[in-house]
Short mmCIF file of C-alpha atoms in Angstrom, two decimals:
data_model
loop_
_atom_site.label_atom_id
_atom_site.label_comp_id
_atom_site.label_asym_id
_atom_site.label_seq_id
_atom_site.Cartn_x
_atom_site.Cartn_y
_atom_site.Cartn_z
CA LYS A 283 -0.17 0.09 0.15
CA GLY A 284 2.94 2.14 -0.07
CA GLU A 285 3.64 2.81 3.66
CA ARG A 286 6.62 2.95 5.28
CA MET A 287 7.26 -0.91 7.15
CA VAL A 288 9.37 -2.84 8.53
CA ALA A 289 9.33 -6.47 9.13
CA PHE A 290 11.10 -9.37 10.91
CA GLY A 291 11.08 -12.86 11.33
CA SER A 292 11.39 -14.07 15.14
CA LYS A 293 12.10 -17.25 17.41
CA ASP A 294 9.03 -16.84 18.22
CA GLY A 295 7.65 -17.99 15.33
CA TYR A 296 6.00 -14.73 13.98
CA VAL A 297 6.89 -12.41 11.60
CA TYR A 298 6.01 -9.02 12.71
CA ALA A 299 5.54 -6.18 10.28
CA ILE A 300 5.88 -2.70 11.94
CA ASN A 301 4.66 0.56 10.45
CA ARG A 302 7.66 2.65 10.24
CA GLU A 303 5.96 5.99 10.48
CA THR A 304 3.48 5.61 13.63
CA LEU A 305 5.17 2.42 15.30
CA GLN A 306 2.54 0.69 15.53
CA ARG A 307 2.03 -3.18 14.72
CA VAL A 308 0.39 -3.51 11.45
CA PHE A 309 0.42 -7.54 12.21
CA LYS A 310 2.00 -10.41 12.93
CA THR A 311 2.31 -13.91 11.15
CA GLN A 312 2.38 -17.85 12.50
CA VAL A 313 4.93 -19.38 9.99
CA THR A 314 5.53 -22.08 12.26
CA THR A 315 3.81 -24.69 14.85
CA ILE A 316 3.17 -22.77 18.35
CA LYS A 317 2.49 -24.92 21.25
CA ASN A 318 3.17 -23.80 24.97
CA ALA A 319 4.36 -20.50 24.53
CA GLY A 320 4.67 -18.42 27.88
CA VAL A 321 4.12 -21.99 29.77
CA ALA A 322 7.05 -22.23 32.59
CA PRO A 323 8.61 -26.24 32.17
CA THR A 324 7.57 -28.09 34.98
CA ALA A 325 9.89 -31.20 36.24
CA GLU A 326 8.30 -33.67 34.25
CA GLY A 327 8.53 -31.69 30.95
CA ILE A 328 6.47 -29.95 28.69
CA GLU A 329 6.74 -30.34 24.89
CA VAL A 330 7.46 -26.51 23.35
CA CYS A 331 7.02 -25.46 19.86
CA PRO A 332 8.97 -23.67 18.17
CA GLY A 333 11.86 -25.34 20.47
CA PRO A 334 15.29 -24.14 21.19
CA LEU A 335 15.81 -23.98 17.73
CA GLY A 336 12.96 -23.60 16.17
CA GLY A 337 10.95 -20.68 14.36
CA VAL A 338 12.73 -18.09 12.28
CA GLU A 339 16.68 -18.50 11.98
CA TRP A 340 19.43 -17.20 10.50
CA ASN A 341 18.29 -15.30 7.28
CA GLY A 342 15.24 -12.75 7.21
CA PRO A 343 12.26 -12.37 5.26
CA ALA A 344 12.88 -11.56 1.71
CA LEU A 345 10.98 -9.01 -0.58
CA ASP A 346 9.03 -10.39 -3.43
CA LYS A 347 8.29 -6.82 -4.61
CA GLN A 348 6.79 -8.05 -8.28
CA ASN A 349 4.19 -10.30 -6.18
CA GLY A 350 3.59 -7.85 -3.31
CA THR A 351 4.92 -11.22 -0.64
CA LEU A 352 7.40 -11.45 1.90
CA VAL A 353 9.42 -15.07 1.56
CA VAL A 354 9.98 -16.27 4.72
CA GLY A 355 11.51 -20.10 5.82
CA SER A 356 11.08 -20.99 9.51
CA VAL A 357 11.96 -23.97 11.28
CA ASP A 358 9.97 -26.52 12.80
CA TRP A 359 11.14 -28.72 15.53
CA CYS A 360 9.77 -28.98 18.53
CA ALA A 361 11.39 -30.11 22.38
CA THR A 362 10.52 -31.31 25.98
CA LEU A 363 11.63 -28.59 28.36
CA ALA A 364 12.33 -30.24 32.02
CA THR A 365 13.51 -27.98 34.98
CA PRO A 366 15.15 -29.42 38.14
CA GLU A 367 12.92 -29.60 41.47
CA GLU A 368 16.24 -27.90 42.81
CA PHE A 369 17.87 -24.93 40.67
CA ARG A 370 21.14 -23.56 42.62
CA TYR A 371 22.92 -20.68 40.67
CA GLN A 372 26.82 -21.29 40.51
CA PRO A 373 29.39 -18.47 39.78
CA GLY A 374 30.76 -19.53 36.05
CA GLN A 375 29.00 -22.21 35.46
CA PHE A 376 26.96 -21.99 32.47
CA ALA A 377 23.52 -22.58 33.34
CA LEU A 378 20.15 -23.51 31.76
CA ALA A 379 18.37 -24.16 34.75
CA GLY A 380 17.01 -27.04 32.90
CA THR A 381 17.29 -29.55 30.30
CA PHE A 382 15.86 -30.01 26.87
CA GLU A 383 15.56 -32.54 24.95
CA PHE A 384 14.34 -32.69 20.40
CA HIS A 385 11.49 -34.49 19.11
CA ASP A 386 13.44 -37.59 16.36
CA SER A 387 11.86 -35.38 13.17
CA SER A 388 12.62 -31.31 12.52
CA THR A 389 11.24 -30.01 9.17
CA GLY A 390 11.13 -26.82 8.13
CA TRP A 391 8.23 -24.13 6.26
CA LEU A 392 8.51 -21.35 3.39
CA HIS A 393 5.68 -18.53 3.29
CA ALA A 394 4.75 -16.30 1.15
CA LEU A 395 2.96 -13.42 2.90
CA ASP A 396 0.29 -10.43 1.49
CA ALA A 397 3.70 -7.48 2.39
CA SER A 398 0.60 -5.11 3.34
CA THR A 399 -1.33 -7.34 5.36
CA GLY A 400 0.16 -10.85 6.61
CA GLU A 401 -2.19 -12.87 5.22
CA VAL A 402 -0.50 -16.49 3.28
CA ARG A 403 -1.10 -16.70 0.08
CA TRP A 404 1.36 -20.11 0.05
CA LYS A 405 3.29 -21.93 1.95
CA ARG A 406 5.36 -24.84 1.28
CA GLN A 407 6.58 -27.70 3.70
CA THR A 408 10.16 -28.30 3.81
CA ALA A 409 11.99 -31.99 4.37
CA GLY A 410 14.65 -30.28 6.20
CA PRO A 411 15.02 -27.17 8.83
CA GLN A 412 14.43 -23.67 6.32
CA VAL A 413 17.34 -21.41 7.27
CA ALA A 414 19.21 -20.78 3.70
CA GLY A 415 18.49 -17.48 2.44
CA ILE A 416 15.76 -16.87 0.17
CA THR A 417 16.22 -15.35 -3.28
CA PRO A 418 13.06 -13.56 -5.21
CA THR A 419 13.69 -12.65 -8.57
CA ALA A 420 11.54 -10.33 -11.30
CA GLY A 421 11.81 -13.58 -13.58
CA GLY A 422 8.83 -15.23 -10.83
CA VAL A 423 11.66 -17.41 -9.59
CA ILE A 424 12.20 -18.13 -6.05
CA PHE A 425 15.55 -20.11 -5.29
CA SER A 426 16.40 -21.37 -1.95
CA GLY A 427 17.13 -24.62 0.12
CA ASP A 428 16.45 -26.65 3.44
CA MET A 429 19.25 -28.75 5.56
CA ALA A 430 18.25 -31.81 4.34
CA GLY A 431 20.25 -30.81 0.74
CA ASN A 432 17.09 -30.22 -0.99
CA PHE A 433 17.75 -27.45 -3.40
CA PHE A 434 15.12 -25.80 -5.20
CA ALA A 435 13.41 -23.12 -7.59
CA LEU A 436 9.75 -22.39 -7.10
CA ASP A 437 7.71 -19.89 -9.10
CA SER A 438 7.22 -16.80 -7.04
CA GLU A 439 2.98 -16.86 -7.54
CA THR A 440 1.77 -20.00 -6.16
CA GLY A 441 5.49 -22.12 -4.65
CA LYS A 442 4.72 -24.52 -7.08
CA THR A 443 8.70 -26.48 -7.51
CA LEU A 444 9.87 -25.32 -10.81
CA TYR A 445 13.02 -27.42 -9.84
CA GLU A 446 14.60 -29.51 -7.11
CA THR A 447 18.02 -31.21 -6.73
CA LYS A 448 19.43 -33.06 -3.63
CA VAL A 449 22.47 -31.77 -3.20
CA THR A 450 26.12 -33.05 -1.01
CA GLY A 451 25.17 -30.57 2.24
CA GLY A 452 22.72 -28.56 3.75
CA LEU A 453 21.37 -25.61 2.55
CA ALA A 454 22.43 -22.54 5.80
CA GLY A 455 23.61 -19.33 3.53
CA GLY A 456 22.68 -17.25 1.06
CA VAL A 457 21.81 -17.87 -2.27
CA ILE A 458 22.67 -15.85 -5.47
CA THR A 459 22.31 -15.22 -9.17
CA TYR A 460 24.10 -13.43 -11.08
CA MET A 461 24.88 -12.79 -15.00
CA ARG A 462 27.58 -13.18 -17.29
CA ASP A 463 27.74 -13.33 -20.73
CA ALA A 464 24.16 -13.28 -21.15
CA LYS A 465 23.23 -16.57 -19.25
CA GLN A 466 21.82 -16.30 -15.47
CA TYR A 467 23.57 -18.83 -12.96
CA VAL A 468 22.56 -19.44 -9.58
CA ALA A 469 25.26 -20.13 -7.15
CA PHE A 470 25.21 -21.57 -3.05
CA VAL A 471 27.00 -23.34 -0.26
CA SER A 472 26.93 -26.60 0.39
CA GLY A 473 27.22 -27.94 3.63
CA ASN A 474 26.98 -26.99 7.20
CA VAL A 475 28.55 -27.40 10.82
CA SER A 476 25.44 -25.76 12.59
CA ARG A 477 23.81 -27.45 15.54
CA LEU A 478 21.01 -28.13 13.38
#
């Protein structure tokens, strides 16, 4: 709508948009599984989603100007959090005041949100956590990949898969496209040593 906005993804599993002039929140849209948010862990343990490594990770939403959408990747990896019956802080020691155990499966999501309203236009679940950068192009193609080692090209208007291939490692960094000698190339790094 031409308003000056700032948008960002958060580890709490939402994408937020703020009007830069009024500083008012325009929308808050869920982009991954959310369960027991704000509930304190117990000694028996509670399931929380997104877990400690869930939500929107390193790379924020990308603006697909042609379609007026924000395209954002997220991680869907729940965990069980538990607290001991008694916790005692010890100076100089790493202290979480409890434990967490990840569930066996982790996946990801790509959501295309209306940049003005936050309404979900399309979404796609990915085989692995979605932390890689997202690159929309003027040609109507979005490039990205997941931590399961799948590189893909999607139709930016519908999210339909145009191309997908398995590579030798997880995708977690940026995806770039450039022109050389009248030919377009796409480059990305495969392989990641993060905790994912």
